[in-house]
Amino acid sequence: MDVNSYPDKAPSGLQHYCLAQEVPRTPQALRLHRNTLTMELVWLQQAIDSRKKYLSLKDRLTETSQIE
């Protein structure tokens, strides 16, 4: 596991972000990197959608409880 990609999983004392990661150079490494980024983007979009649904539901429940 790359501790720079997952700082919350890093051992104590190693929690930092590294923005200057080495760029993959081989076709296989580039494909793997692309796939990893794709999965991270999918996860991020799912998290955003989930948060939007939660906030929408929270607003509807708040409106309903204020009416009663």
Short mmCIF file of C-alpha atoms in Angstrom, two decimals:
data_model
loop_
_atom_site.label_atom_id
_atom_site.label_comp_id
_atom_site.label_asym_id
_atom_site.label_seq_id
_atom_site.Cartn_x
_atom_site.Cartn_y
_atom_site.Cartn_z
CA MET A 1 0.00 0.00 0.00
CA ASP A 2 1.28 3.45 -0.90
CA VAL A 3 1.11 5.51 2.30
CA ASN A 4 1.11 8.70 0.23
CA SER A 5 -2.18 7.73 -1.41
CA TYR A 6 -3.86 6.74 1.86
CA PRO A 7 -2.52 9.01 4.62
CA ASP A 8 -5.16 7.84 7.12
CA LYS A 9 -3.83 4.27 6.72
CA ALA A 10 -0.19 5.28 7.11
CA PRO A 11 1.74 4.27 10.21
CA SER A 12 2.00 6.97 12.83
CA GLY A 13 4.56 9.59 11.89
CA LEU A 14 4.20 8.97 8.15
CA GLN A 15 0.94 10.84 7.64
CA HIS A 16 1.63 13.32 4.85
CA TYR A 17 0.59 13.98 1.29
CA CYS A 18 3.06 13.70 -1.55
CA LEU A 19 1.92 15.66 -4.58
CA ALA A 20 5.10 15.01 -6.55
CA GLN A 21 4.67 11.30 -7.14
CA GLU A 22 6.75 9.62 -9.77
CA VAL A 23 4.88 9.38 -13.07
CA PRO A 24 4.45 5.84 -14.40
CA ARG A 25 6.48 5.32 -17.55
CA THR A 26 5.62 1.87 -18.90
CA PRO A 27 2.35 1.12 -20.72
CA GLN A 28 1.39 -1.42 -18.06
CA ALA A 29 2.14 1.01 -15.21
CA LEU A 30 0.18 3.75 -16.99
CA ARG A 31 -2.83 1.43 -17.42
CA LEU A 32 -2.71 0.47 -13.76
CA HIS A 33 -2.45 4.12 -12.74
CA ARG A 34 -5.38 5.03 -15.03
CA ASN A 35 -7.48 2.20 -13.59
CA THR A 36 -6.66 3.29 -10.05
CA LEU A 37 -7.59 6.89 -10.81
CA THR A 38 -10.80 5.74 -12.49
CA MET A 39 -11.81 3.75 -9.43
CA GLU A 40 -11.00 6.68 -7.15
CA LEU A 41 -13.16 8.97 -9.31
CA VAL A 42 -16.03 6.46 -9.22
CA TRP A 43 -15.73 6.24 -5.44
CA LEU A 44 -15.66 10.02 -5.15
CA GLN A 45 -18.74 10.42 -7.35
CA GLN A 46 -20.59 7.80 -5.30
CA ALA A 47 -19.66 9.62 -2.09
CA ILE A 48 -20.92 12.92 -3.52
CA ASP A 49 -24.18 11.35 -4.69
CA SER A 50 -24.67 9.67 -1.33
CA ARG A 51 -24.12 12.94 0.52
CA LYS A 52 -26.59 14.75 -1.75
CA LYS A 53 -29.24 12.08 -1.10
CA TYR A 54 -28.62 12.25 2.64
CA LEU A 55 -28.94 16.05 2.71
CA SER A 56 -32.08 15.91 0.58
CA LEU A 57 -33.66 13.34 2.89
CA LYS A 58 -32.61 15.33 5.95
CA ASP A 59 -34.22 18.47 4.50
CA ARG A 60 -37.46 16.62 3.71
CA LEU A 61 -37.60 15.12 7.21
CA THR A 62 -36.95 18.52 8.78
CA GLU A 63 -39.72 20.11 6.69
CA THR A 64 -42.12 17.31 7.63
CA SER A 65 -41.41 17.60 11.35
CA GLN A 66 -41.90 21.40 11.25
CA ILE A 67 -45.32 21.02 9.60
CA GLU A 68 -46.65 18.65 12.28
#
